[in-house]
mmCIF file with all atom_site columns, C-alpha atoms in Angstrom:
data_model
loop_
_atom_site.group_PDB
_atom_site.id
_atom_site.type_symbol
_atom_site.label_atom_id
_atom_site.label_alt_id
_atom_site.label_comp_id
_atom_site.label_asym_id
_atom_site.label_entity_id
_atom_site.label_seq_id
_atom_site.pdbx_PDB_ins_code
_atom_site.Cartn_x
_atom_site.Cartn_y
_atom_site.Cartn_z
_atom_site.occupancy
_atom_site.B_iso_or_equiv
_atom_site.pdbx_formal_charge
_atom_site.auth_seq_id
_atom_site.auth_comp_id
_atom_site.auth_asym_id
_atom_site.auth_atom_id
_atom_site.pdbx_PDB_model_num
ATOM 1   C CA . MET A 1 1   ? 152.272 43.972 -18.065 1.00 90.00 ? 1   MET A CA 1
ATOM 2   C CA . ASN A 1 2   ? 153.686 41.560 -20.624 1.00 95.00 ? 2   ASN A CA 1
ATOM 3   C CA . GLN A 1 3   ? 155.306 39.097 -18.235 1.00 96.00 ? 3   GLN A CA 1
ATOM 4   C CA . LYS A 1 4   ? 155.527 36.427 -20.932 1.00 97.00 ? 4   LYS A CA 1
ATOM 5   C CA . ARG A 1 5   ? 157.752 38.640 -23.087 1.00 97.00 ? 5   ARG A CA 1
ATOM 6   C CA . ILE A 1 6   ? 159.928 39.619 -20.124 1.00 98.00 ? 6   ILE A CA 1
ATOM 7   C CA . LEU A 1 7   ? 160.498 36.025 -19.002 1.00 98.00 ? 7   LEU A CA 1
ATOM 8   C CA . SER A 1 8   ? 161.101 34.878 -22.571 1.00 98.00 ? 8   SER A CA 1
ATOM 9   C CA . PHE A 1 9   ? 163.944 37.364 -22.875 1.00 98.00 ? 9   PHE A CA 1
ATOM 10  C CA . LEU A 1 10  ? 165.380 36.369 -19.498 1.00 98.00 ? 10  LEU A CA 1
ATOM 11  C CA . ARG A 1 11  ? 165.383 32.716 -20.555 1.00 98.00 ? 11  ARG A CA 1
ATOM 12  C CA . GLN A 1 12  ? 167.350 33.702 -23.638 1.00 98.00 ? 12  GLN A CA 1
ATOM 13  C CA . VAL A 1 13  ? 169.840 35.576 -21.460 1.00 97.00 ? 13  VAL A CA 1
ATOM 14  C CA . MET A 1 14  ? 170.297 32.472 -19.333 1.00 97.00 ? 14  MET A CA 1
ATOM 15  C CA . ALA A 1 15  ? 171.153 30.504 -22.473 1.00 97.00 ? 15  ALA A CA 1
ATOM 16  C CA . ASN A 1 16  ? 173.297 33.235 -24.076 1.00 97.00 ? 16  ASN A CA 1
ATOM 17  C CA . ASN A 1 17  ? 174.894 35.197 -21.269 1.00 97.00 ? 17  ASN A CA 1
ATOM 18  C CA . ASN A 1 18  ? 177.577 36.999 -23.231 1.00 96.00 ? 18  ASN A CA 1
ATOM 19  C CA . ARG A 1 19  ? 178.130 40.527 -24.507 1.00 95.00 ? 19  ARG A CA 1
ATOM 20  C CA . GLU A 1 20  ? 177.981 39.659 -28.190 1.00 97.00 ? 20  GLU A CA 1
ATOM 21  C CA . TRP A 1 21  ? 174.512 38.155 -27.939 1.00 97.00 ? 21  TRP A CA 1
ATOM 22  C CA . PHE A 1 22  ? 173.285 40.918 -25.657 1.00 97.00 ? 22  PHE A CA 1
ATOM 23  C CA . LEU A 1 23  ? 174.424 43.690 -28.021 1.00 97.00 ? 23  LEU A CA 1
ATOM 24  C CA . GLU A 1 24  ? 172.615 41.979 -30.870 1.00 98.00 ? 24  GLU A CA 1
ATOM 25  C CA . ASN A 1 25  ? 169.442 41.865 -28.771 1.00 98.00 ? 25  ASN A CA 1
ATOM 26  C CA . LYS A 1 26  ? 169.750 45.145 -26.920 1.00 97.00 ? 26  LYS A CA 1
ATOM 27  C CA . LYS A 1 27  ? 166.611 46.615 -28.479 1.00 98.00 ? 27  LYS A CA 1
ATOM 28  C CA . GLU A 1 28  ? 164.578 43.767 -27.042 1.00 98.00 ? 28  GLU A CA 1
ATOM 29  C CA . TYR A 1 29  ? 166.207 44.311 -23.659 1.00 98.00 ? 29  TYR A CA 1
ATOM 30  C CA . GLU A 1 30  ? 165.239 47.986 -23.770 1.00 98.00 ? 30  GLU A CA 1
ATOM 31  C CA . ALA A 1 31  ? 161.671 47.016 -24.679 1.00 98.00 ? 31  ALA A CA 1
ATOM 32  C CA . ILE A 1 32  ? 161.246 44.513 -21.856 1.00 98.00 ? 32  ILE A CA 1
ATOM 33  C CA . ARG A 1 33  ? 162.984 46.862 -19.421 1.00 97.00 ? 33  ARG A CA 1
ATOM 34  C CA . ALA A 1 34  ? 160.449 49.567 -20.278 1.00 97.00 ? 34  ALA A CA 1
ATOM 35  C CA . GLU A 1 35  ? 157.639 47.042 -19.832 1.00 97.00 ? 35  GLU A CA 1
ATOM 36  C CA . PHE A 1 36  ? 158.992 46.011 -16.437 1.00 97.00 ? 36  PHE A CA 1
ATOM 37  C CA . GLU A 1 37  ? 159.385 49.624 -15.303 1.00 98.00 ? 37  GLU A CA 1
ATOM 38  C CA . ARG A 1 38  ? 155.799 50.318 -16.333 1.00 97.00 ? 38  ARG A CA 1
ATOM 39  C CA . GLY A 1 39  ? 154.745 47.515 -14.013 1.00 97.00 ? 39  GLY A CA 1
ATOM 40  C CA . VAL A 1 40  ? 156.886 48.911 -11.197 1.00 98.00 ? 40  VAL A CA 1
ATOM 41  C CA . GLN A 1 41  ? 155.181 52.276 -11.624 1.00 98.00 ? 41  GLN A CA 1
ATOM 42  C CA . GLN A 1 42  ? 151.808 50.550 -11.373 1.00 97.00 ? 42  GLN A CA 1
ATOM 43  C CA . ALA A 1 43  ? 152.961 48.800 -8.209  1.00 98.00 ? 43  ALA A CA 1
ATOM 44  C CA . ILE A 1 44  ? 154.099 52.075 -6.637  1.00 98.00 ? 44  ILE A CA 1
ATOM 45  C CA . GLU A 1 45  ? 150.789 53.741 -7.431  1.00 98.00 ? 45  GLU A CA 1
ATOM 46  C CA . ARG A 1 46  ? 148.884 50.866 -5.833  1.00 98.00 ? 46  ARG A CA 1
ATOM 47  C CA . ILE A 1 47  ? 151.086 50.607 -2.734  1.00 98.00 ? 47  ILE A CA 1
ATOM 48  C CA . VAL A 1 48  ? 150.681 54.332 -2.076  1.00 98.00 ? 48  VAL A CA 1
ATOM 49  C CA . THR A 1 49  ? 146.963 53.720 -1.468  1.00 98.00 ? 49  THR A CA 1
ATOM 50  C CA . PHE A 1 50  ? 147.755 51.796 1.727   1.00 98.00 ? 50  PHE A CA 1
ATOM 51  C CA . ASP A 1 51  ? 151.302 52.993 2.491   1.00 98.00 ? 51  ASP A CA 1
ATOM 52  C CA . PRO A 1 52  ? 151.606 56.751 1.816   1.00 97.00 ? 52  PRO A CA 1
ATOM 53  C CA . GLU A 1 53  ? 155.203 56.737 3.129   1.00 97.00 ? 53  GLU A CA 1
ATOM 54  C CA . ILE A 1 54  ? 156.406 55.654 -0.302  1.00 97.00 ? 54  ILE A CA 1
ATOM 55  C CA . ALA A 1 55  ? 154.527 58.396 -2.190  1.00 97.00 ? 55  ALA A CA 1
ATOM 56  C CA . HIS A 1 56  ? 157.780 60.159 -3.140  1.00 97.00 ? 56  HIS A CA 1
ATOM 57  C CA . VAL A 1 57  ? 159.444 57.022 -4.537  1.00 97.00 ? 57  VAL A CA 1
ATOM 58  C CA . GLN A 1 58  ? 160.113 56.909 -8.283  1.00 97.00 ? 58  GLN A CA 1
ATOM 59  C CA . VAL A 1 59  ? 160.822 53.916 -10.493 1.00 97.00 ? 59  VAL A CA 1
ATOM 60  C CA . LYS A 1 60  ? 164.496 54.836 -10.836 1.00 96.00 ? 60  LYS A CA 1
ATOM 61  C CA . ASP A 1 61  ? 164.797 54.661 -7.032  1.00 96.00 ? 61  ASP A CA 1
ATOM 62  C CA . CYS A 1 62  ? 163.633 51.025 -7.008  1.00 97.00 ? 62  CYS A CA 1
ATOM 63  C CA . THR A 1 63  ? 165.262 49.190 -9.883  1.00 97.00 ? 63  THR A CA 1
ATOM 64  C CA . TYR A 1 64  ? 168.708 47.630 -10.230 1.00 96.00 ? 64  TYR A CA 1
ATOM 65  C CA . ARG A 1 65  ? 171.381 47.460 -12.898 1.00 94.00 ? 65  ARG A CA 1
ATOM 66  C CA . PHE A 1 66  ? 171.084 44.459 -15.207 1.00 95.00 ? 66  PHE A CA 1
ATOM 67  C CA . TYR A 1 67  ? 174.857 44.186 -15.399 1.00 94.00 ? 67  TYR A CA 1
ATOM 68  C CA . ARG A 1 68  ? 176.475 41.936 -12.798 1.00 90.00 ? 68  ARG A CA 1
ATOM 69  C CA . ASP A 1 69  ? 179.427 42.971 -10.672 1.00 87.00 ? 69  ASP A CA 1
ATOM 70  C CA . THR A 1 70  ? 181.810 40.119 -11.438 1.00 84.00 ? 70  THR A CA 1
ATOM 71  C CA . ARG A 1 71  ? 184.907 41.477 -9.708  1.00 84.00 ? 71  ARG A CA 1
ATOM 72  C CA . PHE A 1 72  ? 184.728 39.112 -6.749  1.00 83.00 ? 72  PHE A CA 1
ATOM 73  C CA . SER A 1 73  ? 182.671 36.298 -8.254  1.00 84.00 ? 73  SER A CA 1
ATOM 74  C CA . PRO A 1 74  ? 183.894 33.093 -9.916  1.00 87.00 ? 74  PRO A CA 1
ATOM 75  C CA . ASP A 1 75  ? 180.867 33.423 -12.213 1.00 86.00 ? 75  ASP A CA 1
ATOM 76  C CA . LYS A 1 76  ? 181.883 35.926 -14.868 1.00 91.00 ? 76  LYS A CA 1
ATOM 77  C CA . SER A 1 77  ? 178.515 35.997 -16.648 1.00 93.00 ? 77  SER A CA 1
ATOM 78  C CA . PRO A 1 78  ? 178.019 39.684 -17.416 1.00 95.00 ? 78  PRO A CA 1
ATOM 79  C CA . TYR A 1 79  ? 174.234 39.844 -17.026 1.00 96.00 ? 79  TYR A CA 1
ATOM 80  C CA . LYS A 1 80  ? 171.674 38.918 -14.408 1.00 96.00 ? 80  LYS A CA 1
ATOM 81  C CA . ASN A 1 81  ? 168.958 36.390 -15.142 1.00 96.00 ? 81  ASN A CA 1
ATOM 82  C CA . HIS A 1 82  ? 166.281 38.369 -13.323 1.00 97.00 ? 82  HIS A CA 1
ATOM 83  C CA . LEU A 1 83  ? 164.750 41.811 -12.895 1.00 98.00 ? 83  LEU A CA 1
ATOM 84  C CA . GLY A 1 84  ? 163.951 43.164 -9.452  1.00 97.00 ? 84  GLY A CA 1
ATOM 85  C CA . ALA A 1 85  ? 162.491 46.269 -7.858  1.00 98.00 ? 85  ALA A CA 1
ATOM 86  C CA . TYR A 1 86  ? 162.685 47.204 -4.170  1.00 98.00 ? 86  TYR A CA 1
ATOM 87  C CA . ILE A 1 87  ? 160.160 49.864 -3.187  1.00 98.00 ? 87  ILE A CA 1
ATOM 88  C CA . ASN A 1 88  ? 161.412 51.414 0.040   1.00 98.00 ? 88  ASN A CA 1
ATOM 89  C CA . ALA A 1 89  ? 160.616 54.821 1.529   1.00 96.00 ? 89  ALA A CA 1
ATOM 90  C CA . LYS A 1 90  ? 164.287 55.346 2.437   1.00 95.00 ? 90  LYS A CA 1
ATOM 91  C CA . GLY A 1 91  ? 165.894 53.842 -0.641  1.00 95.00 ? 91  GLY A CA 1
ATOM 92  C CA . LYS A 1 92  ? 167.169 50.472 -1.836  1.00 93.00 ? 92  LYS A CA 1
ATOM 93  C CA . LYS A 1 93  ? 170.058 50.401 0.632   1.00 92.00 ? 93  LYS A CA 1
ATOM 94  C CA . ALA A 1 94  ? 168.015 51.269 3.713   1.00 94.00 ? 94  ALA A CA 1
ATOM 95  C CA . LEU A 1 95  ? 167.880 48.927 6.681   1.00 95.00 ? 95  LEU A CA 1
ATOM 96  C CA . ARG A 1 96  ? 164.144 49.419 7.108   1.00 95.00 ? 96  ARG A CA 1
ATOM 97  C CA . GLY A 1 97  ? 161.767 47.071 5.347   1.00 97.00 ? 97  GLY A CA 1
ATOM 98  C CA . GLY A 1 98  ? 160.137 47.613 1.974   1.00 98.00 ? 98  GLY A CA 1
ATOM 99  C CA . TYR A 1 99  ? 158.345 45.823 -0.865  1.00 98.00 ? 99  TYR A CA 1
ATOM 100 C CA . TYR A 1 100 ? 160.137 43.679 -3.451  1.00 98.00 ? 100 TYR A CA 1
ATOM 101 C CA . LEU A 1 101 ? 159.079 42.385 -6.884  1.00 98.00 ? 101 LEU A CA 1
ATOM 102 C CA . HIS A 1 102 ? 161.214 39.677 -8.504  1.00 97.00 ? 102 HIS A CA 1
ATOM 103 C CA . PHE A 1 103 ? 160.968 38.493 -12.111 1.00 97.00 ? 103 PHE A CA 1
ATOM 104 C CA . GLU A 1 104 ? 162.891 35.309 -12.931 1.00 97.00 ? 104 GLU A CA 1
ATOM 105 C CA . PRO A 1 105 ? 161.810 32.331 -15.050 1.00 97.00 ? 105 PRO A CA 1
ATOM 106 C CA . ASP A 1 106 ? 160.101 29.773 -12.792 1.00 97.00 ? 106 ASP A CA 1
ATOM 107 C CA . HIS A 1 107 ? 161.091 31.827 -9.749  1.00 97.00 ? 107 HIS A CA 1
ATOM 108 C CA . CYS A 1 108 ? 158.946 34.955 -9.648  1.00 97.00 ? 108 CYS A CA 1
ATOM 109 C CA . LEU A 1 109 ? 158.008 36.215 -6.215  1.00 97.00 ? 109 LEU A CA 1
ATOM 110 C CA . LEU A 1 110 ? 156.819 39.051 -4.023  1.00 98.00 ? 110 LEU A CA 1
ATOM 111 C CA . ALA A 1 111 ? 158.565 39.857 -0.743  1.00 98.00 ? 111 ALA A CA 1
ATOM 112 C CA . VAL A 1 112 ? 158.106 42.254 2.142   1.00 98.00 ? 112 VAL A CA 1
ATOM 113 C CA . GLY A 1 113 ? 160.467 43.321 4.917   1.00 97.00 ? 113 GLY A CA 1
ATOM 114 C CA . ASN A 1 114 ? 164.217 43.719 5.343   1.00 94.00 ? 114 ASN A CA 1
ATOM 115 C CA . TYR A 1 115 ? 167.007 41.406 4.246   1.00 84.00 ? 115 TYR A CA 1
ATOM 116 C CA . TRP A 1 116 ? 169.855 42.081 6.667   1.00 86.00 ? 116 TRP A CA 1
ATOM 117 C CA . LEU A 1 117 ? 170.232 43.734 10.061  1.00 92.00 ? 117 LEU A CA 1
ATOM 118 C CA . PRO A 1 118 ? 173.268 44.299 12.295  1.00 94.00 ? 118 PRO A CA 1
ATOM 119 C CA . THR A 1 119 ? 173.277 42.586 15.672  1.00 94.00 ? 119 THR A CA 1
ATOM 120 C CA . ASN A 1 120 ? 172.461 45.657 17.749  1.00 96.00 ? 120 ASN A CA 1
ATOM 121 C CA . ILE A 1 121 ? 169.290 46.349 15.746  1.00 96.00 ? 121 ILE A CA 1
ATOM 122 C CA . LEU A 1 122 ? 168.301 42.680 15.817  1.00 97.00 ? 122 LEU A CA 1
ATOM 123 C CA . THR A 1 123 ? 168.616 42.784 19.597  1.00 97.00 ? 123 THR A CA 1
ATOM 124 C CA . SER A 1 124 ? 166.289 45.792 19.752  1.00 97.00 ? 124 SER A CA 1
ATOM 125 C CA . CYS A 1 125 ? 163.782 44.102 17.443  1.00 98.00 ? 125 CYS A CA 1
ATOM 126 C CA . ARG A 1 126 ? 163.831 40.980 19.587  1.00 98.00 ? 126 ARG A CA 1
ATOM 127 C CA . ASN A 1 127 ? 163.273 43.036 22.704  1.00 97.00 ? 127 ASN A CA 1
ATOM 128 C CA . GLU A 1 128 ? 160.353 44.747 20.973  1.00 97.00 ? 128 GLU A CA 1
ATOM 129 C CA . MET A 1 129 ? 158.621 41.485 20.122  1.00 97.00 ? 129 MET A CA 1
ATOM 130 C CA . MET A 1 130 ? 159.163 40.168 23.661  1.00 97.00 ? 130 MET A CA 1
ATOM 131 C CA . GLY A 1 131 ? 157.924 43.391 25.211  1.00 97.00 ? 131 GLY A CA 1
ATOM 132 C CA . ASN A 1 132 ? 154.848 43.463 22.975  1.00 98.00 ? 132 ASN A CA 1
ATOM 133 C CA . THR A 1 133 ? 154.249 39.787 22.387  1.00 98.00 ? 133 THR A CA 1
ATOM 134 C CA . ALA A 1 134 ? 150.504 39.996 21.826  1.00 98.00 ? 134 ALA A CA 1
ATOM 135 C CA . GLU A 1 135 ? 150.938 42.682 19.163  1.00 98.00 ? 135 GLU A CA 1
ATOM 136 C CA . TRP A 1 136 ? 153.715 40.708 17.461  1.00 98.00 ? 136 TRP A CA 1
ATOM 137 C CA . LEU A 1 137 ? 151.693 37.498 17.351  1.00 98.00 ? 137 LEU A CA 1
ATOM 138 C CA . LYS A 1 138 ? 148.759 39.418 15.951  1.00 98.00 ? 138 LYS A CA 1
ATOM 139 C CA . CYS A 1 139 ? 151.029 40.502 13.093  1.00 98.00 ? 139 CYS A CA 1
ATOM 140 C CA . VAL A 1 140 ? 152.587 37.122 12.234  1.00 98.00 ? 140 VAL A CA 1
ATOM 141 C CA . GLU A 1 141 ? 150.091 34.482 13.305  1.00 97.00 ? 141 GLU A CA 1
ATOM 142 C CA . ASN A 1 142 ? 146.896 35.822 11.810  1.00 97.00 ? 142 ASN A CA 1
ATOM 143 C CA . LYS A 1 143 ? 145.066 34.003 9.036   1.00 97.00 ? 143 LYS A CA 1
ATOM 144 C CA . GLU A 1 144 ? 146.183 36.244 6.158   1.00 98.00 ? 144 GLU A CA 1
ATOM 145 C CA . PHE A 1 145 ? 149.864 36.294 7.111   1.00 98.00 ? 145 PHE A CA 1
ATOM 146 C CA . LEU A 1 146 ? 150.002 32.518 7.439   1.00 98.00 ? 146 LEU A CA 1
ATOM 147 C CA . LYS A 1 147 ? 148.097 32.073 4.182   1.00 97.00 ? 147 LYS A CA 1
ATOM 148 C CA . TYR A 1 148 ? 150.782 33.885 2.209   1.00 98.00 ? 148 TYR A CA 1
ATOM 149 C CA . PHE A 1 149 ? 153.912 33.382 4.316   1.00 97.00 ? 149 PHE A CA 1
ATOM 150 C CA . GLY A 1 150 ? 153.422 30.310 6.483   1.00 95.00 ? 150 GLY A CA 1
ATOM 151 C CA . SER A 1 151 ? 155.937 27.537 5.824   1.00 85.00 ? 151 SER A CA 1
ATOM 152 C CA . ASP A 1 152 ? 156.916 23.997 6.753   1.00 73.00 ? 152 ASP A CA 1
ATOM 153 C CA . GLU A 1 153 ? 159.803 24.589 9.137   1.00 66.00 ? 153 GLU A CA 1
ATOM 154 C CA . THR A 1 154 ? 160.749 20.901 9.086   1.00 53.00 ? 154 THR A CA 1
ATOM 155 C CA . ASN A 1 155 ? 161.958 21.306 5.489   1.00 55.00 ? 155 ASN A CA 1
ATOM 156 C CA . SER A 1 156 ? 165.230 22.903 6.576   1.00 57.00 ? 156 SER A CA 1
ATOM 157 C CA . ASN A 1 157 ? 167.394 21.384 3.832   1.00 58.00 ? 157 ASN A CA 1
ATOM 158 C CA . VAL A 1 158 ? 165.816 23.566 1.147   1.00 65.00 ? 158 VAL A CA 1
ATOM 159 C CA . ASP A 1 159 ? 167.247 27.030 0.533   1.00 78.00 ? 159 ASP A CA 1
ATOM 160 C CA . ALA A 1 160 ? 164.815 29.673 1.754   1.00 79.00 ? 160 ALA A CA 1
ATOM 161 C CA . TRP A 1 161 ? 164.279 31.338 -1.632  1.00 80.00 ? 161 TRP A CA 1
ATOM 162 C CA . ASP A 1 162 ? 163.524 27.928 -3.177  1.00 86.00 ? 162 ASP A CA 1
ATOM 163 C CA . GLN A 1 163 ? 160.561 27.408 -0.867  1.00 92.00 ? 163 GLN A CA 1
ATOM 164 C CA . PRO A 1 164 ? 157.192 28.610 -2.197  1.00 95.00 ? 164 PRO A CA 1
ATOM 165 C CA . GLN A 1 165 ? 156.725 30.953 0.748   1.00 96.00 ? 165 GLN A CA 1
ATOM 166 C CA . GLY A 1 166 ? 158.150 31.682 4.162   1.00 96.00 ? 166 GLY A CA 1
ATOM 167 C CA . PHE A 1 167 ? 159.292 34.107 6.821   1.00 96.00 ? 167 PHE A CA 1
ATOM 168 C CA . GLY A 1 168 ? 162.964 34.641 7.656   1.00 95.00 ? 168 GLY A CA 1
ATOM 169 C CA . LEU A 1 169 ? 165.693 34.082 5.074   1.00 93.00 ? 169 LEU A CA 1
ATOM 170 C CA . ALA A 1 170 ? 168.366 33.398 7.700   1.00 93.00 ? 170 ALA A CA 1
ATOM 171 C CA . LYS A 1 171 ? 167.908 31.910 11.155  1.00 93.00 ? 171 LYS A CA 1
ATOM 172 C CA . LEU A 1 172 ? 170.090 31.050 14.110  1.00 94.00 ? 172 LEU A CA 1
ATOM 173 C CA . LYS A 1 173 ? 170.181 27.372 15.053  1.00 93.00 ? 173 LYS A CA 1
ATOM 174 C CA . THR A 1 174 ? 169.635 28.228 18.698  1.00 95.00 ? 174 THR A CA 1
ATOM 175 C CA . CYS A 1 175 ? 168.228 31.044 20.787  1.00 96.00 ? 175 CYS A CA 1
ATOM 176 C CA . PRO A 1 176 ? 170.396 34.204 20.606  1.00 96.00 ? 176 PRO A CA 1
ATOM 177 C CA . SER A 1 177 ? 172.609 34.917 23.598  1.00 94.00 ? 177 SER A CA 1
ATOM 178 C CA . GLY A 1 178 ? 170.933 36.894 26.354  1.00 94.00 ? 178 GLY A CA 1
ATOM 179 C CA . PHE A 1 179 ? 167.383 35.781 25.534  1.00 97.00 ? 179 PHE A CA 1
ATOM 180 C CA . PRO A 1 180 ? 165.323 33.101 27.325  1.00 96.00 ? 180 PRO A CA 1
ATOM 181 C CA . LYS A 1 181 ? 165.516 29.747 25.581  1.00 95.00 ? 181 LYS A CA 1
ATOM 182 C CA . ASP A 1 182 ? 162.202 28.694 27.105  1.00 95.00 ? 182 ASP A CA 1
ATOM 183 C CA . TRP A 1 183 ? 160.223 31.597 25.657  1.00 96.00 ? 183 TRP A CA 1
ATOM 184 C CA . PRO A 1 184 ? 157.182 29.980 23.933  1.00 96.00 ? 184 PRO A CA 1
ATOM 185 C CA . HIS A 1 185 ? 157.822 31.908 20.703  1.00 97.00 ? 185 HIS A CA 1
ATOM 186 C CA . VAL A 1 186 ? 161.585 31.473 20.558  1.00 97.00 ? 186 VAL A CA 1
ATOM 187 C CA . LYS A 1 187 ? 161.468 30.709 16.825  1.00 96.00 ? 187 LYS A CA 1
ATOM 188 C CA . TYR A 1 188 ? 160.971 34.423 16.196  1.00 97.00 ? 188 TYR A CA 1
ATOM 189 C CA . LEU A 1 189 ? 164.028 35.303 18.286  1.00 97.00 ? 189 LEU A CA 1
ATOM 190 C CA . ARG A 1 190 ? 166.127 33.098 16.008  1.00 96.00 ? 190 ARG A CA 1
ATOM 191 C CA . LEU A 1 191 ? 165.318 35.185 12.922  1.00 96.00 ? 191 LEU A CA 1
ATOM 192 C CA . LYS A 1 192 ? 168.223 37.202 11.503  1.00 95.00 ? 192 LYS A CA 1
ATOM 193 C CA . ASP A 1 193 ? 165.948 39.196 9.220   1.00 96.00 ? 193 ASP A CA 1
ATOM 194 C CA . TYR A 1 194 ? 162.259 39.990 8.928   1.00 97.00 ? 194 TYR A CA 1
ATOM 195 C CA . CYS A 1 195 ? 161.706 39.161 5.277   1.00 97.00 ? 195 CYS A CA 1
ATOM 196 C CA . CYS A 1 196 ? 158.651 37.218 4.177   1.00 97.00 ? 196 CYS A CA 1
ATOM 197 C CA . TRP A 1 197 ? 158.101 36.055 0.611   1.00 97.00 ? 197 TRP A CA 1
ATOM 198 C CA . HIS A 1 198 ? 155.496 34.430 -1.569  1.00 98.00 ? 198 HIS A CA 1
ATOM 199 C CA . ALA A 1 199 ? 156.263 32.772 -4.904  1.00 97.00 ? 199 ALA A CA 1
ATOM 200 C CA . VAL A 1 200 ? 154.003 33.569 -7.847  1.00 98.00 ? 200 VAL A CA 1
ATOM 201 C CA . SER A 1 201 ? 153.554 31.960 -11.251 1.00 97.00 ? 201 SER A CA 1
ATOM 202 C CA . ASN A 1 202 ? 155.132 32.804 -14.585 1.00 97.00 ? 202 ASN A CA 1
ATOM 203 C CA . THR A 1 203 ? 151.794 34.356 -15.571 1.00 97.00 ? 203 THR A CA 1
ATOM 204 C CA . PHE A 1 204 ? 151.011 36.213 -12.330 1.00 97.00 ? 204 PHE A CA 1
ATOM 205 C CA . PHE A 1 205 ? 151.957 39.678 -13.637 1.00 97.00 ? 205 PHE A CA 1
ATOM 206 C CA . GLU A 1 206 ? 150.191 39.370 -16.992 1.00 93.00 ? 206 GLU A CA 1
ATOM 207 C CA . GLY A 1 207 ? 147.815 42.243 -17.730 1.00 88.00 ? 207 GLY A CA 1
ATOM 208 C CA . ASP A 1 208 ? 146.813 44.543 -14.867 1.00 86.00 ? 208 ASP A CA 1
ATOM 209 C CA . GLY A 1 209 ? 144.741 42.229 -12.663 1.00 91.00 ? 209 GLY A CA 1
ATOM 210 C CA . TRP A 1 210 ? 147.819 41.211 -10.628 1.00 97.00 ? 210 TRP A CA 1
ATOM 211 C CA . LEU A 1 211 ? 147.719 44.486 -8.704  1.00 98.00 ? 211 LEU A CA 1
ATOM 212 C CA . ASP A 1 212 ? 144.773 43.340 -6.576  1.00 97.00 ? 212 ASP A CA 1
ATOM 213 C CA . GLU A 1 213 ? 146.503 40.142 -5.467  1.00 98.00 ? 213 GLU A CA 1
ATOM 214 C CA . MET A 1 214 ? 149.793 41.973 -4.950  1.00 98.00 ? 214 MET A CA 1
ATOM 215 C CA . GLU A 1 215 ? 147.983 44.386 -2.652  1.00 98.00 ? 215 GLU A CA 1
ATOM 216 C CA . ARG A 1 216 ? 146.469 41.541 -0.626  1.00 98.00 ? 216 ARG A CA 1
ATOM 217 C CA . ILE A 1 217 ? 149.887 39.898 -0.223  1.00 98.00 ? 217 ILE A CA 1
ATOM 218 C CA . PHE A 1 218 ? 151.637 43.134 0.734   1.00 98.00 ? 218 PHE A CA 1
ATOM 219 C CA . ARG A 1 219 ? 148.861 44.192 3.121   1.00 98.00 ? 219 ARG A CA 1
ATOM 220 C CA . ALA A 1 220 ? 149.122 40.843 4.926   1.00 98.00 ? 220 ALA A CA 1
ATOM 221 C CA . ALA A 1 221 ? 152.787 41.555 5.751   1.00 98.00 ? 221 ALA A CA 1
ATOM 222 C CA . LYS A 1 222 ? 152.619 45.292 6.377   1.00 98.00 ? 222 LYS A CA 1
ATOM 223 C CA . PRO A 1 223 ? 151.741 45.143 10.121  1.00 98.00 ? 223 PRO A CA 1
ATOM 224 C CA . MET A 1 224 ? 154.811 42.965 10.775  1.00 98.00 ? 224 MET A CA 1
ATOM 225 C CA . MET A 1 225 ? 157.005 45.267 8.728   1.00 98.00 ? 225 MET A CA 1
ATOM 226 C CA . ASP A 1 226 ? 155.612 48.372 10.410  1.00 98.00 ? 226 ASP A CA 1
ATOM 227 C CA . MET A 1 227 ? 156.339 46.966 13.860  1.00 98.00 ? 227 MET A CA 1
ATOM 228 C CA . MET A 1 228 ? 159.945 46.185 12.959  1.00 98.00 ? 228 MET A CA 1
ATOM 229 C CA . ASN A 1 229 ? 160.386 49.478 11.094  1.00 97.00 ? 229 ASN A CA 1
ATOM 230 C CA . SER A 1 230 ? 159.314 51.342 14.215  1.00 97.00 ? 230 SER A CA 1
ATOM 231 C CA . VAL A 1 231 ? 162.474 49.952 15.839  1.00 97.00 ? 231 VAL A CA 1
ATOM 232 C CA . ILE A 1 232 ? 164.789 50.102 12.822  1.00 96.00 ? 232 ILE A CA 1
ATOM 233 C CA . ASP A 1 233 ? 163.923 53.737 12.066  1.00 94.00 ? 233 ASP A CA 1
ATOM 234 C CA . ASP A 1 234 ? 165.478 54.779 15.380  1.00 93.00 ? 234 ASP A CA 1
ATOM 235 C CA . TYR A 1 235 ? 168.867 53.761 13.956  1.00 91.00 ? 235 TYR A CA 1
ATOM 236 C CA . GLU A 1 236 ? 168.619 55.420 10.539  1.00 78.00 ? 236 GLU A CA 1
#
């Protein structure tokens, strides 16, 4: 995949985020969009080898519009400054977890899991990890998971996405109501989502060799995601 060309265009969008410029450069947008979608197809084909649940997913099911919805935003820039694809067996809007690829200059990343859950499902997920603590810890405290998603939790002043890697985009400040505050692994009860992410370089997706590393990163998070999906799927 030609990541350099994709990011070069996105940098230009960031500097010229207006319809006039975009219309003049629409052919380049179509070219880099096709390049990105080729990479998404490659990702799907690789993920299927270890997660057959997504075998039916097509590229069009995973990608997002490049045009921003500005109706309720003070920022009226018409275009996004990134390209993203969310590969999920039940669709982009599903509650269950999936695999995410994000292309943005100096902020490319891979992510696994879900991004938002209602309170009743969070409660069930928390009960699951407390009822099967050993299995949960095996998923999130093994060497591979910590290699790609471990983070410095003392650095709380930095926005989650701005950290090079981590687990949990949003967290409660204290233990959720109804759960034991003295549980040794209470930090997992405080999570409001089960998303883990790993930042990659501006050259990570160049060529085709990135698929091997992507697979290693996604495989490291899959057991955690599977455990939470086993609960979430009961609600969908």
